[in-house]
Amino acid sequence: MSDKKNVLKIKNLVKSFGDVKALDNINLEINEGEWVAIMGPSGSGKTTLINILSLMDDISEGEFTLAGDDASSLSEEEKVVFRREKIGLIFQQFHLIPYLSAVENVMLAQYYHSVTDEEEAKKVLTKVGLGHRLEHLPSQLSGGEQQRVCIARALINEPEVLLADEPTGNLDEENEKIVLSIFKDLHKEGKTIILITHNPELGKHADKVLMLKHGKVDKG
Amino acid sequence: MVANKMFFNMIFKNIFVRMNKTLIILLSIVVGAAIISSFSSIYFDISVKMSKELRAYGANFFIGKHDINSKDNIYISDYKKALSYIDKEKLVGASPLIYGMVRLDLGNAVLGGIDFKQAKKINPFWQIEGSWINVAFDKNNCMIGKTLAKNMELKVGSKVTVKSLKTNFNKKLTVKGIIDSGQAEDNQIFVNFDFAGEILDTKDTFNFAMLSVMYDGDSINTLAKQINKNVPDLKAKPIRKVSSSEGKILNKIKGLMAIIALMILVITTLCVSTTLISSVAERSREIGLQKAIGAKNSDITKQFLVENAIVTTIGIIIGLIVGYFLAQLMGKAVFGSSIEMRIQVIPITFIISFCASMIAALLPIKKVLQILPANVLRGE
């Protein structure tokens, strides 16, 4: 038994859309500093699971504990607060605000979290290798650079969990390597990472892999 | 402070990045505010303007005796006392009149004593052949009604003998002007009021007075009540035909303006609302992201309202300036004079336009609140 703090726990989780069970009897336990990969083909329930884990969707049945709190009992307002305090989100399509510079996009997460600190935002961007692109707009950045801004934005408030949805899905091989190396560094630093991916290369580095198929854990 | 900097940075960048939509909203607000400010300026000024216009149609206030059939004249001192209750700025003209029968060369006629200077102001519609009697001490000239002049075979410059039936006054007067009023005056002969008192032996008394005053609706009734209370020997009353039609016309014009302003306000509100709804649709991904990274519904609502408030305030300021010129344009076109911009027009325009714009934002904000981050970030 690990002596590390439990960050996330789901037990017998079911998510239904009408009569259709998108997720059925999912169990998962993630400890602090673990890298977990959630893998599976399209339609296997990966996105539904990450929406639940990021508190953007509710569970139908089961238990869901996040950072020690019962996430299923939180109100909508509490979920927003919980998300901004404890979760860092990384998206496949980056989702940067087009009219804000790289540093401003990072500061936006600070703004909703507490207070903006430009120096801190610049430091995190430098850490992901964008120290020279601080004032650039997303349209002036490559896909890989945009994804790194997205990672910096997820990291800025020092969340307990990093949730990444296909972070290399839209990147070329070279940028994929850069992003992978950032994740490796973050893992070394002790960050808890939950990664949804099709990419076996990313899955290979995970401590734990949850393979989904038709909404169920594929034990095969 | 730093948080505010970020907040306003986002707001201003958003406004500029969506300049087309911002301009549509701005233009709608400018039009709405300009109409409200110009119409309310005219609304406040119209009573004065209309009264001035309608004063061209003759007297609208009467002061006379209680019993119209009484042969007793009333005293000019009472008339002067009554005049003291009338605001000088609202008094266009006032003249006491004294009437009596006189004998002219070819027959009897009614002679009227009048203050010609005032009569000119009260009856601007009188058409005069020749000229008015200009001075109150003129005892050599008279003015004569068109019909009477024709019957008595008199022209401008003719001499006519006026013989009093009460005194031994008998003097040849020169016809200085011929009056065409289209009314009873066409059958009468007029001399200065004091001179008529000598001819008719009615010194310091008069039969009645006609006044032209710029009071409308209820205020003219209040004036009459005030005079009747304080000068009990006189009977003061508005001439209904003129004063009530003034009120009716004013109310109709004000009502029409209110309807037009309301319609424009509704159109402005709809225009702002639809533009904001389309802006919400365009920004749904951005709003979804903001919610995903920790923005509460109240944060997004605040952002939308402040954005809208900034554009609205700029629109209202421009609208007030445009409205001022629009009011002048309408004032010149309709009344031939400028419209005074009253201070209360500014808060009225601001409050109405601001409320309309905020009401317009309600439905778009409802749509903002319905945005689910998971759906928009998935691209649904």
XYZ file of C-alpha atoms in Angstrom:
600
model
C 0.000 0.000 0.000
C 1.344 3.369 -1.051
C 1.884 6.019 1.642
C 1.165 8.751 -0.868
C -1.920 10.930 -0.455
C -4.971 9.854 -2.424
C -5.910 12.545 -4.933
C -8.794 10.991 -6.780
C -11.023 8.023 -6.229
C -13.956 6.759 -8.263
C -15.903 3.746 -7.253
C -18.560 1.918 -9.313
C -19.036 5.022 -11.430
C -21.908 4.963 -13.914
C -22.797 7.750 -16.361
C -25.994 7.331 -18.342
C -27.488 9.417 -21.128
C -31.085 8.227 -21.089
C -30.972 4.475 -21.437
C -27.425 4.476 -22.780
C -24.621 3.871 -20.302
C -21.639 5.912 -21.503
C -19.577 4.702 -18.540
C -20.357 1.548 -16.634
C -18.867 0.466 -13.332
C -15.580 2.359 -13.536
C -13.199 2.165 -10.599
C -10.066 4.248 -10.384
C -7.778 5.416 -7.626
C -5.049 7.969 -8.238
C -2.419 8.958 -5.699
C -0.376 12.116 -5.511
C 2.385 12.276 -8.121
C 0.981 9.478 -10.260
C 0.783 9.653 -14.065
C -2.355 7.920 -15.252
C -3.220 7.397 -18.888
C -6.828 6.843 -19.929
C -6.818 5.162 -23.289
C -9.260 3.610 -25.634
C -10.811 3.913 -29.071
C -13.267 6.632 -30.104
C -16.623 6.237 -28.391
C -15.126 4.311 -25.488
C -16.169 7.025 -22.962
C -12.830 8.813 -22.520
C -14.251 12.313 -23.049
C -17.244 11.572 -20.797
C -14.826 10.432 -18.091
C -12.609 13.517 -18.364
C -15.693 15.775 -18.269
C -16.657 14.064 -15.013
C -13.131 14.246 -13.617
C -12.946 17.958 -14.488
C -16.317 18.541 -12.800
C -17.928 19.676 -16.031
C -20.395 16.791 -15.958
C -22.169 14.847 -13.203
C -22.099 11.155 -12.451
C -25.293 9.102 -12.563
C -24.272 6.530 -9.967
C -21.293 5.644 -7.820
C -18.782 7.617 -5.792
C -16.360 10.296 -6.871
C -13.891 11.786 -4.427
C -11.506 14.513 -5.508
C -8.762 15.804 -3.198
C -10.614 14.280 -0.287
C -13.979 15.910 -1.080
C -17.119 14.214 -2.342
C -17.234 15.825 -5.798
C -20.735 14.549 -6.601
C -22.291 16.587 -3.794
C -20.815 19.942 -4.862
C -23.092 22.701 -6.162
C -22.399 24.219 -9.589
C -20.759 27.243 -7.978
C -18.615 25.025 -5.720
C -17.573 22.957 -8.733
C -16.288 26.097 -10.476
C -14.312 27.081 -7.397
C -13.046 23.514 -6.953
C -11.979 23.353 -10.601
C -10.052 26.605 -10.519
C -8.398 25.726 -7.187
C -7.454 22.107 -7.758
C -7.533 21.194 -11.453
C -5.387 22.313 -14.352
C -7.008 21.638 -17.726
C -5.123 21.018 -20.971
C -7.128 20.726 -24.189
C -6.458 19.063 -27.511
C -7.541 22.250 -29.336
C -5.618 24.512 -26.924
C -8.581 26.893 -26.461
C -6.624 30.097 -26.052
C -8.321 33.504 -26.126
C -7.300 34.782 -29.572
C -6.987 38.467 -28.698
C -4.896 37.949 -25.567
C -1.115 37.456 -25.696
C 0.538 34.271 -24.408
C 1.256 35.828 -21.028
C -2.258 37.306 -20.784
C -3.800 33.907 -21.547
C -1.862 32.474 -18.613
C -2.773 35.420 -16.409
C -6.459 34.831 -17.196
C -6.355 31.621 -15.130
C -4.667 33.580 -12.328
C -7.367 36.246 -12.586
C -10.217 33.767 -12.056
C -8.213 31.943 -9.360
C -7.069 34.833 -7.196
C -4.828 37.644 -8.310
C -2.763 38.204 -11.424
C 1.036 38.146 -11.239
C 2.679 38.851 -14.569
C 6.164 37.843 -13.396
C 4.867 34.473 -12.227
C 3.063 33.947 -15.548
C 6.251 34.785 -17.464
C 8.213 32.323 -15.292
C 5.852 29.455 -16.091
C 5.908 30.281 -19.792
C 9.715 30.320 -19.675
C 9.616 26.943 -17.975
C 7.703 25.466 -20.958
C 10.203 27.064 -23.342
C 8.233 30.141 -24.374
C 10.272 32.845 -22.662
C 10.813 34.473 -26.049
C 7.144 34.367 -27.128
C 5.482 36.043 -24.146
C 3.738 38.875 -25.965
C 2.757 36.897 -29.046
C -0.887 36.317 -29.870
C -2.034 32.692 -30.341
C -2.297 33.309 -34.088
C 1.426 34.153 -34.102
C 2.344 30.878 -32.390
C 2.756 27.377 -33.817
C 0.463 24.529 -32.668
C 3.136 23.212 -30.323
C 3.706 26.656 -28.845
C -0.032 27.166 -28.343
C -0.214 23.836 -26.545
C 2.645 24.920 -24.312
C 0.775 28.143 -23.463
C -2.192 25.924 -22.624
C 0.042 23.810 -20.335
C 1.440 26.952 -18.693
C -2.109 28.178 -18.085
C -2.975 24.826 -16.483
C 0.108 24.974 -14.265
C -0.048 28.605 -13.151
C -2.281 28.061 -10.118
C -0.322 24.972 -8.999
C -3.281 22.596 -9.193
C -3.379 19.247 -7.419
C -4.263 17.431 -10.640
C -3.388 18.084 -14.269
C -6.100 16.841 -16.615
C -5.019 16.653 -20.237
C -7.366 15.697 -23.060
C -5.374 14.445 -26.063
C -2.630 17.061 -25.542
C -0.627 15.880 -28.544
C -3.622 15.122 -30.760
C -3.087 18.188 -32.933
C 0.710 18.298 -32.906
C 3.424 17.148 -35.273
C 6.090 14.708 -34.151
C 8.588 17.361 -33.130
C 6.123 19.270 -30.964
C 4.754 15.998 -29.593
C 8.259 15.268 -28.288
C 8.516 18.711 -26.677
C 5.137 18.320 -24.942
C 6.022 14.770 -23.861
C 9.241 16.002 -22.335
C 7.308 18.710 -20.417
C 4.974 16.046 -19.032
C 7.978 13.930 -18.049
C 9.497 16.908 -16.204
C 6.205 17.623 -14.457
C 5.943 13.989 -13.434
C 9.464 14.140 -12.031
C 8.462 17.227 -10.053
C 5.726 15.154 -8.470
C 2.699 16.491 -10.346
C -0.360 14.251 -10.577
C -1.210 13.848 -14.249
C -4.307 12.319 -15.817
C -3.940 12.039 -19.531
C -6.462 10.992 -22.127
C -4.690 9.808 -25.223
C -4.731 7.662 -28.276
C -0.980 7.895 -28.356
C 0.723 4.730 -27.101
C 3.979 6.668 -26.697
C 2.360 8.909 -24.068
C 0.645 5.925 -22.467
C 3.992 4.159 -22.213
C 5.291 6.682 -19.683
C 2.269 6.463 -17.402
C 2.388 4.730 -14.021
C -1.083 3.417 -14.566
C -3.177 2.889 -17.693
C -6.958 2.690 -17.692
C -8.103 1.114 -20.935
C -11.727 1.850 -21.829
C -13.907 0.029 -24.332
C -17.615 0.710 -24.830
C -17.717 2.593 -21.532
C -16.226 -0.245 -19.509
C -12.735 -0.980 -18.293
C -11.075 -3.252 -20.825
C -9.168 -5.759 -18.826
C -8.018 -7.659 -21.883
C -5.999 46.849 -8.882
C -4.003 44.298 -10.906
C -7.153 42.184 -11.236
C -9.036 45.247 -12.472
C -6.305 45.852 -15.045
C -6.793 42.329 -16.389
C -10.570 42.726 -16.327
C -10.562 45.974 -18.294
C -7.811 44.715 -20.587
C -10.119 41.851 -21.585
C -13.120 44.140 -21.906
C -11.430 46.703 -24.133
C -9.731 44.075 -26.293
C -13.075 42.343 -26.695
C -14.734 45.606 -27.707
C -12.057 46.353 -30.302
C -11.726 42.827 -31.621
C -15.443 42.765 -32.377
C -15.516 46.284 -33.781
C -18.282 45.568 -36.314
C -20.691 44.381 -33.672
C -19.579 47.116 -31.275
C -20.316 49.710 -33.966
C -23.790 48.285 -34.622
C -24.586 48.461 -30.900
C -23.034 51.916 -30.616
C -25.004 53.205 -33.593
C -28.253 51.793 -32.215
C -27.645 53.487 -28.879
C -26.665 56.765 -30.587
C -29.908 56.766 -32.616
C -32.020 55.891 -29.568
C -30.337 58.443 -27.297
C -30.425 61.149 -30.002
C -34.167 60.665 -30.515
C -34.864 60.633 -26.782
C -32.743 63.719 -26.105
C -34.037 65.706 -29.069
C -37.653 64.756 -28.406
C -37.401 65.485 -24.712
C -35.747 68.852 -25.468
C -38.639 69.659 -27.801
C -41.099 68.216 -25.273
C -39.939 70.662 -22.608
C -39.732 73.574 -25.044
C -42.826 72.838 -27.083
C -45.283 74.500 -24.693
C -43.461 77.804 -24.991
C -42.917 77.389 -28.727
C -46.503 76.336 -29.434
C -47.911 79.114 -27.261
C -45.874 81.651 -29.194
C -47.097 80.128 -32.460
C -50.714 80.040 -31.339
C -50.586 83.594 -30.068
C -50.868 84.558 -33.733
C -54.489 83.393 -33.601
C -55.596 86.134 -31.225
C -56.512 86.679 -27.599
C -56.901 83.685 -25.333
C -57.818 85.411 -22.073
C -60.709 87.680 -21.165
C -61.185 90.104 -18.315
C -64.577 91.725 -17.991
C -67.558 92.245 -15.736
C -69.480 89.530 -13.945
C -72.780 90.402 -15.583
C -72.234 90.768 -19.247
C -75.518 92.738 -19.640
C -74.691 95.240 -16.893
C -74.283 98.784 -18.137
C -71.750 99.637 -15.427
C -68.209 99.936 -16.584
C -65.330 98.545 -14.606
C -62.346 100.431 -13.350
C -59.007 100.559 -15.061
C -57.324 100.358 -11.607
C -58.812 96.871 -11.170
C -57.538 95.916 -14.617
C -54.032 97.039 -13.682
C -54.251 95.026 -10.460
C -55.313 91.959 -12.464
C -52.364 92.419 -14.798
C -49.985 92.248 -11.823
C -50.870 88.544 -11.416
C -49.624 87.724 -14.892
C -46.001 86.757 -15.398
C -44.550 89.536 -17.578
C -42.570 87.043 -19.647
C -45.762 85.190 -20.465
C -47.778 88.251 -21.381
C -47.768 88.742 -25.146
C -50.224 91.613 -25.185
C -53.148 93.068 -23.244
C -55.530 95.866 -24.056
C -58.599 97.200 -22.295
C -61.466 98.140 -24.598
C -64.217 100.705 -24.241
C -67.128 100.868 -26.634
C -69.848 103.401 -27.325
C -72.002 104.763 -30.100
C -70.916 107.832 -32.086
C -72.271 109.645 -35.089
C -70.163 109.759 -38.211
C -70.845 111.770 -41.365
C -73.052 109.118 -42.934
C -74.552 107.480 -39.865
C -74.033 105.979 -36.447
C -71.259 103.557 -35.653
C -69.633 101.768 -32.745
C -66.466 103.533 -31.571
C -63.887 101.497 -29.755
C -61.083 102.746 -27.567
C -58.073 100.513 -27.649
C -54.353 100.415 -26.899
C -53.084 100.119 -30.470
C -49.580 99.023 -29.496
C -51.013 96.106 -27.546
C -53.734 95.378 -30.122
C -51.013 94.885 -32.707
C -49.488 92.162 -30.509
C -52.790 90.522 -29.628
C -54.108 90.504 -33.176
C -51.158 89.875 -35.468
C -53.597 88.449 -38.026
C -55.307 91.826 -38.605
C -54.522 93.094 -42.067
C -54.008 96.797 -42.152
C -54.291 99.078 -45.144
C -52.416 102.271 -44.374
C -50.769 102.150 -40.954
C -51.334 101.619 -37.224
C -51.717 104.501 -34.807
C -48.360 104.482 -33.113
C -48.668 106.769 -30.125
C -51.154 106.675 -27.261
C -51.642 110.479 -27.188
C -52.720 110.716 -30.846
C -56.083 112.510 -30.884
C -56.195 113.380 -34.583
C -56.281 109.960 -36.218
C -58.494 106.933 -36.161
C -58.545 103.416 -37.630
C -61.662 102.028 -39.196
C -63.013 98.573 -39.988
C -63.060 97.530 -43.617
C -66.853 97.139 -43.915
C -67.597 100.378 -42.103
C -65.060 102.215 -44.258
C -66.797 100.942 -47.354
C -70.236 101.919 -46.043
C -69.031 105.340 -45.014
C -67.116 105.780 -48.280
C -63.839 106.329 -46.430
C -60.294 105.587 -47.502
C -56.899 105.905 -45.900
C -56.269 109.644 -45.497
C -60.002 110.541 -45.613
C -61.428 112.882 -42.971
C -64.371 111.720 -40.908
C -66.372 113.758 -38.436
C -66.891 111.991 -35.132
C -69.706 113.346 -33.014
C -70.337 112.042 -29.515
C -73.910 111.176 -28.542
C -73.141 111.855 -24.878
C -70.803 114.834 -24.884
C -70.365 117.782 -27.167
C -67.321 116.245 -28.775
C -67.292 116.983 -32.496
C -64.072 116.668 -34.433
C -62.774 115.681 -37.816
C -60.337 112.735 -37.582
C -58.076 111.354 -40.295
C -58.366 107.683 -41.231
C -54.843 106.367 -40.682
C -55.550 102.727 -41.337
C -58.296 100.364 -42.453
C -58.636 97.128 -40.464
C -59.480 93.801 -42.090
C -60.006 91.364 -39.206
C -62.755 89.197 -40.647
C -64.550 89.766 -37.341
C -66.758 92.389 -35.622
C -63.948 94.957 -35.739
C -64.614 95.337 -39.472
C -67.762 97.305 -38.537
C -66.175 99.544 -35.932
C -64.072 102.686 -35.714
C -61.119 102.809 -33.303
C -59.251 105.557 -31.506
C -56.757 105.546 -28.630
C -58.216 104.213 -25.357
C -57.843 107.444 -23.356
C -59.144 109.497 -26.267
C -62.215 107.222 -26.478
C -62.788 107.845 -22.748
C -63.040 111.564 -23.488
C -65.370 111.054 -26.452
C -67.648 108.592 -24.640
C -67.280 110.180 -21.194
C -66.083 106.946 -19.633
C -62.810 108.150 -18.147
C -60.787 105.492 -16.284
C -63.306 102.747 -16.946
C -63.522 100.016 -19.563
C -65.934 97.359 -20.818
C -63.598 94.417 -21.028
C -60.007 93.520 -21.845
C -58.571 91.014 -24.253
C -55.264 89.399 -23.456
C -52.847 87.110 -25.192
C -50.934 85.036 -22.637
C -48.522 82.119 -22.914
C -50.215 79.932 -20.328
C -51.434 76.524 -21.361
C -53.912 73.906 -20.146
C -54.290 73.989 -16.393
C -52.058 76.981 -15.775
C -54.408 79.343 -17.621
C -57.295 78.147 -15.421
C -55.144 78.678 -12.330
C -54.387 82.222 -13.507
C -58.108 82.950 -13.961
C -58.887 81.608 -10.473
C -56.119 83.693 -8.950
C -57.377 86.922 -10.557
C -61.010 86.188 -9.660
C -60.026 85.579 -6.049
C -57.878 88.697 -5.674
C -59.825 91.144 -7.845
C -63.435 90.226 -7.033
C -64.985 93.024 -9.135
C -63.609 91.447 -12.291
C -64.423 88.246 -14.059
C -61.324 86.629 -15.622
C -61.605 83.566 -17.827
C -59.711 81.821 -20.599
C -61.207 82.021 -24.046
C -61.980 78.311 -24.355
C -61.936 78.058 -28.099
C -58.306 79.154 -28.315
C -56.807 78.005 -25.023
C -58.353 74.543 -24.989
C -57.369 73.876 -28.592
C -53.844 74.922 -27.604
C -53.884 72.284 -24.877
C -55.338 69.640 -27.184
C -52.801 70.282 -29.932
C -49.970 70.235 -27.394
C -51.139 66.988 -25.860
C -51.519 65.384 -29.278
C -48.053 66.460 -30.356
C -46.512 65.352 -27.061
C -48.348 62.005 -27.302
C -47.180 61.499 -30.869
C -43.600 62.269 -29.881
C -43.806 59.841 -26.952
C -45.097 57.074 -29.268
C -42.346 57.699 -31.841
C -39.691 57.780 -29.089
C -41.064 54.549 -27.605
C -41.032 52.808 -30.991
C -37.455 53.889 -31.652
C -36.491 52.748 -28.161
C -38.031 49.320 -28.811
C -36.202 49.062 -32.155
C -32.940 50.132 -30.449
C -33.441 47.542 -27.710
C -34.155 44.785 -30.250
C -31.151 45.783 -32.340
C -28.815 45.778 -29.329
C -30.278 42.497 -28.092
C -29.938 40.637 -31.404
C -26.401 41.946 -31.898
C -25.446 40.819 -28.389
C -27.046 37.396 -28.978
C -24.994 36.975 -32.129
C -21.920 38.103 -30.181
C -22.635 35.469 -27.501
C -22.889 32.791 -30.191
C -19.577 33.954 -31.639
C -17.950 33.956 -28.200
C -19.485 30.744 -26.850
C -16.184 28.822 -27.070
C -14.362 31.623 -25.287
C -17.070 31.790 -22.595
C -16.968 27.994 -22.229
C -13.213 28.160 -21.759
C -13.507 30.922 -19.164
C -16.010 28.796 -17.247
C -13.750 25.749 -17.590
C -10.777 27.546 -16.093
C -12.731 28.925 -13.180
C -14.981 31.827 -14.185
C -18.267 31.853 -12.315
C -21.498 32.796 -14.108
C -21.393 36.053 -12.154
C -17.876 36.790 -13.529
C -19.052 36.370 -17.124
C -22.266 38.309 -16.497
C -20.246 41.155 -14.970
C -17.928 41.159 -17.983
C -20.859 41.347 -20.413
C -22.674 44.049 -18.466
C -19.575 46.230 -18.090
C -18.761 45.842 -21.795
C -22.314 46.804 -22.666
C -22.301 49.675 -20.166
C -19.100 51.149 -21.665
C -20.428 51.019 -25.231
C -23.810 52.320 -24.053
C -22.267 55.256 -22.181
C -20.195 56.262 -25.213
C -23.313 55.877 -27.379
C -25.384 58.046 -25.034
C -22.753 60.808 -24.963
C -22.616 60.869 -28.773
C -26.422 60.562 -28.855
C -26.824 63.603 -26.617
C -24.627 65.681 -28.937
C -26.439 64.422 -32.055
C -29.775 64.914 -30.251
C -28.938 68.540 -29.519
C -28.341 69.277 -33.196
C -31.366 67.201 -34.215
C -33.530 69.251 -31.832
C -32.188 72.487 -33.347
C -32.927 71.149 -36.829
C -36.487 70.207 -35.890
C -36.961 73.478 -33.981
C -35.916 75.494 -37.048
C -38.044 73.386 -39.394
C -41.206 73.336 -37.272
C -41.095 76.485 -35.134
C -38.543 78.586 -36.979
C -36.469 78.966 -33.824
C -33.859 77.080 -31.828
C -34.730 74.634 -29.044
C -33.344 75.228 -25.592
C -31.442 72.182 -24.266
C -32.582 71.782 -20.669
C -30.361 70.146 -18.078
C -32.972 67.505 -17.186
C -32.730 66.135 -20.742
C -29.303 64.665 -19.881
C -30.383 62.425 -16.952
C -33.638 61.506 -18.718
C -31.784 60.427 -21.870
C -29.108 58.654 -19.851
C -31.500 56.715 -17.622
C -33.913 55.674 -20.403
C -31.162 54.701 -22.892
C -29.106 52.913 -20.246
C -32.089 50.936 -18.951
C -33.105 50.016 -22.519
C -29.596 48.794 -23.278
C -29.396 46.780 -20.059
C -32.818 45.244 -20.751
C -31.515 44.367 -24.217
C -28.646 42.494 -22.538
C -30.936 40.274 -20.430
C -31.662 37.622 -23.058
C -28.034 37.418 -24.270
C -26.905 37.040 -20.645
C -29.433 34.235 -20.149
C -27.795 32.538 -23.139
C -24.363 33.100 -21.577
C -25.499 31.390 -18.387
C -26.758 28.394 -20.394
C -23.361 27.764 -21.980
C -21.929 24.481 -20.739
C -18.138 24.426 -20.931
C -17.959 20.705 -21.686
C -20.216 21.096 -24.744
C -18.528 24.105 -26.303
C -15.005 22.830 -25.686
C -15.965 19.621 -27.461
C -17.095 21.800 -30.338
C -20.858 21.147 -29.956
